[in-house]
Amino acid sequence: MIVVSAASGALGRLVVRQLLTRVPADRVVAVVRQPARAAELAALGVAVRHGDYDDPASLRSAFRHAERLLLISSPELAPDRRVGHHLAALEAATANGVRAIAYTSFLGADRDGSGMNAAHHATERAIIESGIAYAMLRNPFYSEAFLNAGLRAAAASGTLTSGTGGRGLNTALRADLAAAAVRVLTDDAYLGRGYDLTGPLWTYPQLAEVLRTPPGRPSTITRPPTRRRGRWAS
């Protein structure tokens, strides 16, 4: 049985759908906080179970009969609470005899335990120390956070707003990250390692070039104002 935690989120839903191209629906469990809102997943034929990171008992019940677990990281931003959520899931996995865990970590979490990687670093260490077979999926930022509906307006107006200061971005589409998770969940050959899921850096000037329609139309890059010493500066 393959269990996907936080399965009602954007990434989790994609993973469930892609899993069904590889394994029968009766071998997949979607764990969600509010099953009543997961009718779309139930309609796919998978089992939908209640499991809340804030309720360890619910996780122990939700993970029953699990052989593999995709632990999608908690959306909680406070490191202590986030780690607490992950440790509760790890305890539930251990109690249920889960054989392998794939964890959605973040780039650099194996090397750096500071800042936004603090919870990911601690979680990776806890999973490794648990003795359960693992695969760390160190994801970059989601491309969808940068490539949004506003791009249509940018393409129409010829002006694209950038808040990156000219820096290159390392992102990936959720669908591609879901495909990587599915591969790891269905093939033992990927266990015992961490994977930095990266692609070539891209910049807003490059994006502006792509958005030029018709070809040759000039595109302007603008930057939002930044706050400095009590005043707005461009």
Backbone as a ProteinNet text record, in pm:
[ID]
protein_1_A
[PRIMARY]
MIVVSAASGALGRLVVRQLLTRVPADRVVAVVRQPARAAELAALGVAVRHGDYDDPASLRSAFRHAERLLLISSPELAPDRRVGHHLAALEAATANGVRAIAYTSFLGADRDGSGMNAAHHATERAIIESGIAYAMLRNPFYSEAFLNAGLRAAAASGTLTSGTGGRGLNTALRADLAAAAVRVLTDDAYLGRGYDLTGPLWTYPQLAEVLRTPPGRPSTITRPPTRRRGRWAS
[TERTIARY]
84.3	0	88.7	57.6	130.3	40.3	88.9	12.4	73.9	-11.1	31.5	-27.6	57.2	7.5	-19.4	-101	-135.3	-177.4	-256.8	-287.5	-386.8	-450.7	-547.2	-482.7	-352.8	-281.9	-253	-203.1	-178.4	-79.7	28.7	126.8	70	6.3	-47	-147.5	-234.3	-333.4	-265.2	-161.4	-88.7	-20	36.1	102.5	2.2	-113.6	-214.5	-255	-281.3	-322.4	-214.1	-89.3	18.3	48.5	27.2	45.5	-48.3	-168.3	-268.5	-233.1	-131.9	-85	13.4	52.8	153.1	101.9	9.1	-39.8	-192.1	-257.1	-403.4	-451.7	-571.5	-626.6	-639.7	-664.6	-681.2	-549.8	-438.2	-308	-263.7	-352.4	-317.2	-411.8	-355.2	-432.9	-398.2	-501	-483.6	-520.8	-425	-448.9	-468.4	-581.2	-617	-674.7	-671.1	-727.5	-879.4	-938.5	-1083.7	-1132.9	-1160.5	-1204	-1324.8	-1412.1	-1532.3	-1497.7	-1379.1	-1336.9	-1246.5	-1237.2	-1150.8	-1231.1	-1351.2	-1436.9	-1370	-1290.7	-1221.7	-1127.1	-1059.3	-967.2	-1044	-1151.9	-1231.9	-1289.2	-1322.7	-1379.6	-1280	-1151.9	-1049.3	-1040.7	-1109.2	-1107.7	-1009.5	-936.3	-840.6	-911	-854	-907.7	-867.8	-963.8	-937.4	-953.4	-847.6	-849.5	-819	-875.9	-849.4	-714.1	-630.4	-501.4	-458.5	-438.8	-407.4	-272.1	-179.3	-48.4	-57.9	-166.4	-185.1	-249.8	-280.7	-348.3	-273.2	-169.1	-87.9	-167.9	-272.6	-353.5	-418.9	-459.7	-522.2	-421.2	-295.5	-192.4	-165.1	-162.6	-139.8	-250.2	-371.5	-483	-475.1	-440.6	-438.5	-329.4	-219.7	-106.4	-113.5	-223.2	-229.9	-215.4	-142.2	-114.1	-26	31.7	117.3	251.3	295	428.1	523.4	469.5	546.4	467.3	538.9	475.3	542	462.2	511.9	476.4	575.9	555.8	573.5	462.4	466.5	479.1	577	609.1	491.6	483.1	377.4	385.2	270.4	271.3	304.6	314.5	347.3	484.9	495	621.7	711.3	653.9	735.6	813.3	947.7	1028.1	990.4	969.2	939.1	809.4	706.8	579.3	590.2	664.7	680.1	751.5	860.3	931.9	841.1	763	670.7	572.4	521.7	431.2	500.3	621.6	694.1	731.3	769	803.5	681.1	564.9	440.6	413	435.6	415.5	517.1	640.8	745.1	713.7	664.8	627.2	513.7	416.8	304.3	352	446.4	501.4	575.1	653.5	726.8	631.7	527.3	430.3	358.8	343.7	272.6	365.7	494	587.2	607.9	595.4	619.1	761.2	774.2	903.6	990.8	929.4	1007.5	932.2	1006.8	950.1	1018.6	940.6	991.9	945.6	1037.3	1006.2	1032.2	935.7	954.1	1029.5	1159	1247.8	1270.5	1382.7	1414.2	1563.2	1597.3	1736.5	1829.1	1936.4	2035.6	2008.1	1894.8	1860.2	1957.7	2027.9	2126.8	2250.9	2276.1	2398.2	2372.1	2254.8	2228.5	2104.7	2122.3	2009.6	1962.1	1990	1949	1833.6	1772.7	1668.8	1553.4	1508	1391.3	1419.8	1548.2	1583.2	1594.3	1572	1590.2	1503.4	1375.2	1283.6	1314.1	1348.7	1379.5	1504.6	1605.6	1730.5	1704.2	1629.3	1599.4	1516.9	1423.8	1339.7	1420.7	1508	1592.2	1674.9	1733	1814.1	1729.5	1608.8	1521.9	1482	1453.6	1416.5	1533.4	1652.2	1769.9	1796.1	1783.7	1809.7	1702.9	1585.6	1477.6	1507.5	1595.9	1627.1	1534.8	1432.8	1341.4	1409.2	1393.2	1447.5	1386.1	1463	1417.8	1464.3	1400.4	1447.8	1411.1	1509.2	1485.1	1466	1351.9	1320.2	1339.5	1457.2	1488.7	1440.7	1319.7	1252.6	1300.7	1293.7	1317.1	1184	1182.1	1056	967.2	837.1	743.6	742.1	750.6	742.6	611.1	505	373.2	367.9	459.7	462.3	509.2	578.3	632.6	561.6	517.6	450.2	300.3	236.7	96.5	12.5	-116.2	-207.3	-165.9	-89.3	-45	45.1	101.9	187.2	108.4	-19.1	-100.1	-109.9	-130.6	-136.8	-1.7	105.4	239	264.2	220.1	239.8	160.7	42.3	-41.6	11.4	63	107	251.7	331.1	473	556.6	496.6	570.2	560.6	673.9	681.3	746.6	681.5	733.9	816.7	937.5	1027.7	1064.1	1060.6	1102.8	1227.6	1305.3	1419.8	1552.8	1552.9	1679.1	1775.6	1722.5	1806.8	1865.5	1839.7	1895.4	1826.6	1901.8	1843.4	1758.1	1656.7	1565.3	1579	1574.9	1573.9	1436.1	1352.5	1216.1	1183	1071.7	1022	870.1	807	661.6	621.6	508.7	461.3	443.5	396.5	373.6	503.2	614	742.8	791.5	769.2	809.4	723.4	596.3	508.2	556.9	599.9	650.1	772.5	860.2	978.3	937.8	839.6	793.5	735	657.3	596	703	805.7	913.9	980.2	1007	1072.4	981.3	852.2	758.3	733.9	769.4	736.7	859	978.9	1100.6	1203.9	1235.6	1331.7	1469.8	1501.1	1634.8	1666.2	1563.5	1585.4	1599.9	1586.6	1592.6	1736.1	1748.7	1878.9	1957.3	1892.6	1963.2	1876.5	1943.5	1873.7	1888.1	1785.6	1785.5	1760.3	1858.7	1841.3	1769.4	1642.4	1560.2	1572.7	1663.9	1697	1686	1688.8	1690.6	1779.7	1792.5	1873.7	1809.4	1892	1840.5	1777.1	1671.5	1612.1	1594.5	1589	1577.2	1455.5	1414.3	1300.7	1330.3	1450.7	1477.5	1459	1497.4	1474.4	1325.1	1251	1106.8	1043.4	1092.1	1039.3	1061	1176.1	1205	1103.5	1070	972.6	834.3	802.2	668.3	646.3	747.7	731.9	637.5	524	426.7	367.5	375.5	443.7	595.1	671.7	817	872.4	966.3	1026.5	964	849.5	787.9	872.6	904.7	988.5	915.7	989.2	935.9	1016.6	949.2	1014.7	1010.4	1122.9	1128.6	1119.2	1023.5	1013.2	1029.2	1073	1087.7	995.8	929.4	843.4	926.5	868.6	943.8	981	1091.9	1136.3	1138	1113.1	1106.3	1244.9	1288.4	1420.8	1411.1	1446	1452.9	1329.4	1214.6	1090.8	1035	1095.6	1039.6	1044.5	966.2	964.9	1071.4	1150.1	1254.8	1233.7	1259.2	1242.4	1369.9
-118.8	0	124.9	220.8	346.8	455.9	523.1	627.9	763.3	857.7	994.1	1085.8	1150.2	1243.1	1378.9	1459.4	1593.4	1584.4	1482.7	1450.7	1546	1631	1723.4	1852.2	1868.7	1985.5	1971.2	2078.7	2079.7	1970.6	1955.2	1852.4	1713.7	1695.5	1565.1	1512	1598.1	1554.3	1505.7	1575.7	1534.4	1399.6	1379.9	1253.2	1138.4	1156.1	1050.6	1016.1	1118.6	1093.3	1019.7	1061.5	996.2	855.8	832.7	698.2	598.7	645.1	555.6	511.6	572	524	408.6	381.2	277.8	165.9	198.3	97.1	102.2	-8.4	-9.4	86.7	138.3	235	177.2	45.9	-13.3	-28.9	14.9	13.9	154.1	250.9	390.2	445.7	515.7	580.9	728.9	811.3	956.6	1000.7	1055.8	1102.2	1253.3	1298.7	1440.3	1483.5	1613.3	1664.6	1662.7	1689.8	1697.8	1608.7	1481.9	1389.4	1437.6	1513.2	1560.1	1650.2	1709.5	1798.7	1728.4	1596.6	1520.8	1427.2	1471.4	1387.9	1356.8	1451.8	1431.2	1312	1296.7	1184.8	1054.3	1057.4	937.1	888.1	981.9	945	870	882.8	810.7	664	629.5	491.4	463.8	566.3	546	560.6	501.8	518.8	656	727.7	858.6	844.2	876	862.6	995.6	1012.5	1133.1	1121.7	1221.9	1227.6	1371.4	1417.4	1557.9	1564	1644.5	1656.2	1702.3	1771.4	1815.9	1709.7	1594.3	1486.8	1356	1327.5	1207.8	1078.4	1067.6	945.8	923.6	1031.9	1017.6	968.4	1006.5	960.8	811.9	767.1	623.9	540.8	591	520.5	532.3	649.5	674	594.4	565.4	496.2	344.1	291.2	146.2	72.5	-38	-124.7	-57.2	57.6	127.1	55.9	40.9	-10.8	102.9	200	317.4	442.9	546.1	672	787.1	870.7	999.4	1102.1	1147.9	1249	1386	1447.7	1582.8	1679.6	1765.4	1850.5	1937.2	1959.3	2040.5	2183.5	2248.8	2388.8	2486.4	2435.4	2520.4	2583.3	2714.9	2784.5	2789.2	2786.8	2788.5	2657.2	2662.7	2539	2437.7	2480.6	2386.1	2311	2384.5	2319.2	2228.7	2273.5	2193.1	2062.5	2070.8	1949.4	1859.1	1918.3	1839.8	1761.5	1825.7	1757.4	1638.9	1662.4	1557.1	1442	1472.6	1367.1	1284.2	1349.7	1275.5	1178.4	1222.5	1135.1	1021.2	1051.9	948.9	845.4	889.6	796.7	706.9	764.4	684.8	583.9	626	534.8	419.2	450.3	346.9	248.3	302	217.4	123.2	163.5	82.4	-4	-0.7	-83.4	-39.5	90.8	141.9	106.1	55.1	4.6	113.7	216.5	321	452.9	561.1	696.3	782.2	851.1	957.2	1089	1180.7	1307.8	1425.3	1515.9	1635.2	1741.3	1742.3	1834.6	1957.3	2024.2	2143.6	2143.1	2206.5	2211.4	2261.7	2188.5	2229.4	2182.3	2114.9	2075	1974.1	1901.6	1805.9	1876.1	1997.8	2069.6	2183.3	2240.7	2364.2	2347.6	2368.1	2356.8	2490.4	2598.4	2731.2	2783.8	2892.7	2960.5	2868.8	2881.5	2806	2656.2	2617.6	2476.5	2409.1	2483.8	2426.6	2303.4	2314.3	2202	2086.8	2118.3	2011.9	1935.2	2008.6	1945	1851	1898.8	1817.5	1695.2	1712.9	1600.9	1495.5	1540	1444.5	1361.2	1427.6	1355	1253.9	1294.3	1204.7	1081.8	1102.9	990.5	894.2	946.9	861.4	781.8	849	783.6	681.5	690.3	596.7	455.8	444.4	314	271.2	350.2	320.4	360	277.1	313	445.6	525.2	660.3	705.7	812	890.8	1035.2	1124	1266	1336.1	1395.7	1469.1	1617.3	1668.4	1808.6	1898.7	1947.7	2026.1	2170.9	2235.2	2379.6	2451.6	2583.1	2656	2609	2620.9	2585.1	2693.1	2651.2	2747.9	2823.3	2756.5	2820.4	2947.3	2957.1	3077	3199.2	3176.7	3286.1	3297	3183.7	3182	3173.8	3287.3	3290.9	3359.9	3376.5	3436.5	3577.5	3645.1	3780.4	3787.2	3674.7	3674.2	3706.9	3673	3705.8	3857.2	3924.2	4070.2	4127.2	4065.5	4112.4	4095.6	3982.5	3958.4	4059	4096.1	4191.1	4332.7	4371.1	4509	4533.2	4426.5	4441.8	4475.6	4471.8	4503.1	4387.7	4338.2	4227.1	4275.8	4251.6	4296.2	4186.5	4222	4126.2	4172.8	4079.8	4110.8	4034.7	3991.1	3904.6	3978.5	4106	4179.3	4129.6	4066.9	4017.6	3879.8	3822.2	3690.7	3580.7	3474.5	3358.2	3279.4	3211.9	3134.9	2986.4	2906.6	2760.9	2713.4	2675.6	2633.1	2506.9	2445.5	2329.4	2327.5	2275.3	2260.8	2148.9	2166.7	2064	1929.4	1932.2	1806.5	1728.3	1797.4	1729.7	1675.2	1751.6	1705.1	1586.5	1589	1475.9	1351	1367.4	1253.6	1192.9	1277.2	1227.2	1149.4	1201.2	1132.5	996.3	990.2	863.8	762.2	806.4	715.8	655.5	739.2	692.4	597.3	626.5	544.9	407.5	389.7	265.3	187.2	228.9	159	161.7	45.8	36.5	89.4	96.8	138.9	282	360.6	500.9	523.1	418.6	434.6	450.3	513.3	529.1	649.1	740.4	856.9	982.8	1095.9	1223.3	1274.7	1343.1	1390.6	1541.1	1614.1	1757.7	1775.4	1811	1821.8	1963.6	1979.1	2111.6	2116.4	2235.4	2257.2	2375.5	2415.4	2533.5	2659.6	2749.5	2877.3	2955.4	3029.4	3118.2	3255.8	3357.4	3495.3	3562	3672.2	3745.7	3804.4	3851.6	3894.4	3781.3	3659.8	3546.6	3521.4	3533.6	3514.5	3622.3	3745.3	3853.8	3825.2	3764.9	3730.3	3629.8	3532.5	3430.3	3490.7	3590.7	3648.3	3748.5	3779.9	3876.9	3823.5	3889	3851.7	3979.4	3998.8	3909.7	3918.8	3826.7	3831.6	3969.2	4014.6	4144.1	4256.6	4229.9	4334	4357	4480.2	4505.8	4469.8	4415.5	4385.6	4462.8	4522.7	4602.2	4528	4525.6	4467.1	4578.9	4570.1	4667.6	4593.7	4668.5	4610	4682.9	4608.5	4674.9	4761.1	4867.1	4951.4	4873.9	4909.8	4846.1	4948	4900.9	4989	5009.2	5135.2	5163.3	5280	5251	5355.5	5443.4	5379.2	5453.3	5518.9	5495.5	5554.6	5452.5	5477.9	5388.7	5432.8	5336.4	5366	5276.2	5327.8	5248.1	5171.5
0	0	0	-88.1	-94.4	-36.7	65.2	131.4	97.6	61.9	31.9	137.6	216.7	318.4	254.8	322.2	270.6	124.3	93.5	-46.1	-110.7	-32.5	-92.2	-141.7	-116.7	-167.9	-316.7	-375.5	-520.5	-561.6	-487.1	-519.9	-493	-378.8	-342.9	-443.1	-491.4	-590.6	-718.8	-759.6	-879.6	-858.7	-740.4	-711.6	-717.8	-655.3	-655.8	-798.3	-878.7	-1016.6	-1095.2	-1076.2	-1151	-1098.8	-970.4	-916.1	-984.2	-1016.2	-1074.3	-1215.5	-1274.8	-1405.5	-1388.8	-1262.5	-1236	-1145.8	-1055.9	-962.2	-956	-918.1	-907	-798.1	-816.1	-720.8	-580.6	-569.4	-436.9	-361.8	-425.2	-358.8	-317.9	-332.7	-303.6	-197.3	-99.2	6.3	8.2	5.9	15.2	156.5	227.9	365	363.3	416.4	410.9	545.2	569.9	694.9	692.6	576	565.6	451.6	479.7	374.8	296.2	359.6	289.7	172.3	176.2	68.5	-33.2	-21.8	-112.2	-201.4	-238.9	-323.7	-457	-506.9	-634.1	-625.9	-512.9	-495.2	-477.9	-399.4	-379.5	-511.6	-600.2	-729.8	-817.3	-785.2	-860.5	-817.9	-710	-663.6	-552.5	-506.6	-398.1	-264	-161	-26.3	26.2	82.3	141.8	292.9	365.9	511.6	578.6	695.5	774	842.6	822.9	890.6	903.3	1025.8	1054	1125.1	1073.4	1136.1	1281	1316.2	1454.4	1541.8	1485.2	1558	1533.4	1612.3	1590	1585.1	1666.2	1666.4	1530.5	1466.8	1334.9	1232.1	1246.9	1153.5	1171.8	1296.5	1319.1	1255.1	1259.3	1195.6	1043.7	994.8	849.8	779.8	849.6	787.3	799.9	850.1	869.9	736	743.3	627.9	522.2	554.6	456.6	443	320.8	293.2	257.7	185.2	145.5	178.3	217	254	182.2	118.2	70.8	176.6	249.3	353.2	289.2	253	197.6	314.3	309.1	423.5	465.1	594.3	652.6	600.6	580.4	537.1	649.4	771.6	885.7	865.7	887.1	864.4	987.4	1107.8	1229	1237.5	1240.2	1236.8	1343.4	1467.3	1574.3	1547.4	1504.5	1476	1353.7	1255.1	1133.7	1165.5	1239.6	1278	1360.9	1450	1531.4	1446	1341.9	1249.5	1182.8	1137	1066.8	1159.8	1281.4	1377	1413.3	1419.1	1446.1	1332.5	1209.3	1094.1	1094.7	1132	1136.3	1244.1	1358.4	1465	1419.5	1347.9	1297.8	1193.9	1111.3	1010	1076.8	1178.1	1250.5	1316.9	1381	1450.4	1355	1230.7	1132.1	1046.8	1076.6	1002	858.3	832.1	697	654.1	533.1	486.4	425.7	364.6	298.1	302.6	319.6	322.8	217.8	138.7	51.7	111.7	130.5	198.7	105.7	96.8	13.5	92.5	76.8	144.8	56.1	76.8	-1.1	-34.2	-144.5	-188.3	-77.1	-54.9	44	184.7	208.2	344.6	402.6	319.5	370.6	424.3	375.4	414.4	512.5	506.6	581.7	668.4	799.1	890.8	942.2	868.9	913.9	828.8	875.5	798.8	761.8	638.3	595.2	585.2	588.4	580.3	716.9	823.4	957.1	978.2	946.5	968.2	874.1	749.2	654	695.4	739.5	783	900.2	999.4	1117	1079.4	986.2	945	870.3	781.9	710.5	808.3	907.8	1005.1	1081.6	1119.5	1196.2	1113.7	986.2	899.5	884.5	861.6	846.5	974.3	1088.6	1216.8	1253.6	1190.7	1222.1	1173.5	1075.2	1018.8	907.4	877.6	767.5	636.1	533.9	402.6	358.5	286.3	255.1	118.2	73.7	-40.5	-10.5	-13.8	9.9	-124.4	-141.2	-263.8	-235.3	-267.1	-233.1	-346.6	-327.5	-430.4	-432.2	-548.6	-555.9	-534.5	-556.4	-552.9	-668.1	-648.4	-754.8	-862.4	-986.7	-1097.8	-1095.6	-1051.2	-1050.9	-966	-868.8	-784.8	-862.8	-974.5	-1055.6	-1190.6	-1242.6	-1372.1	-1346.8	-1343.3	-1304.9	-1411.5	-1379.5	-1477.2	-1516	-1429.5	-1460.6	-1581.5	-1621.3	-1739.4	-1865.8	-1867.5	-1984.4	-2001.8	-1890.4	-1896.7	-1936.7	-1887.6	-1923	-2072.2	-2126.4	-2269	-2351.4	-2301.4	-2374.3	-2365.5	-2247.6	-2226.5	-2267.2	-2269.8	-2300.7	-2179.9	-2059	-1937.2	-1839.2	-1794.3	-1700.6	-1572	-1458.8	-1330.1	-1265.7	-1222.7	-1160	-1019.8	-924.8	-789.4	-749.9	-849.3	-821.6	-819	-852.6	-855.5	-960.7	-1064.9	-1172	-1149.6	-1032	-1001.7	-1082.6	-1108.7	-1173.8	-1076	-1127.1	-1044.7	-1076.3	-971.3	-987.4	-944.8	-1038.4	-1008.2	-1086.7	-1050	-1123.9	-1113.1	-1214	-1213	-1117.2	-1050.1	-957.3	-1027.8	-1151.3	-1223.5	-1238.9	-1263.3	-1277.4	-1143.6	-1036.7	-904.3	-861.4	-899.4	-869.5	-942.4	-1067.1	-1144.8	-1077.7	-1023.5	-953	-828.3	-754.5	-633.9	-667.8	-774.3	-815.4	-853.8	-923.7	-962.3	-838.1	-740	-617.5	-539.7	-537.5	-461.2	-522.2	-646.9	-715.6	-761.5	-715.7	-759.4	-646.6	-594.7	-484	-519.6	-647.1	-688.1	-644.9	-614.9	-579.2	-429.1	-350.2	-205.3	-156.8	-39	23.7	-22.6	-92.7	-145.8	-133.8	-149.5	-160	-301.7	-351	-488.8	-493.1	-547.6	-568.9	-702	-695	-815.6	-869.6	-962	-1012.8	-1164.2	-1214.2	-1357.8	-1386.7	-1512	-1544	-1488	-1437.8	-1388.8	-1503.7	-1470.9	-1570.3	-1508.3	-1592.6	-1545.8	-1608.1	-1549.2	-1604.5	-1742.5	-1770.1	-1908.3	-2009.1	-1971.1	-2060.5	-2077.8	-1968.6	-1976.2	-2063.9	-2050.2	-2132.6	-2280.8	-2311.8	-2450.8	-2503.7	-2419.4	-2459.6	-2479.4	-2397.3	-2399.8	-2513	-2586.6	-2693.3	-2801.1	-2816.3	-2920.3	-2979.3	-3109	-3202.2	-3185.7	-3247.9	-3235.2	-3270.4	-3191.9	-3216.7	-3136.5	-3074.2	-2992.5	-2868	-2833.9	-2716.4	-2587.9	-2492.7	-2360.5	-2258.7	-2162	-2059.3	-1927.4	-1856.6	-1724	-1622.3	-1530.3	-1422.1	-1290.3	-1188	-1055.3	-959.4	-868.9	-771.4	-678	-621.2	-527.5	-402.6	-340.9	-217.3	-104.6	15	132.5	189.8	204.5	261.3	359.4	482.9	587	587.3	588.3	607.7	483.5	363.4	244.5	131.5	30.6	-85.2	-184	-227.7	-326.9	-447	-563.1	-683.8	-713.7
[MASK]
++++++++++++++++++++++++++++++++++++++++++++++++++++++++++++++++++++++++++++++++++++++++++++++++++++++++++++++++++++++++++++++++++++++++++++++++++++++++++++++++++++++++++++++++++++++++++++++++++++++++++++++++++++++++++++++++++++++++++

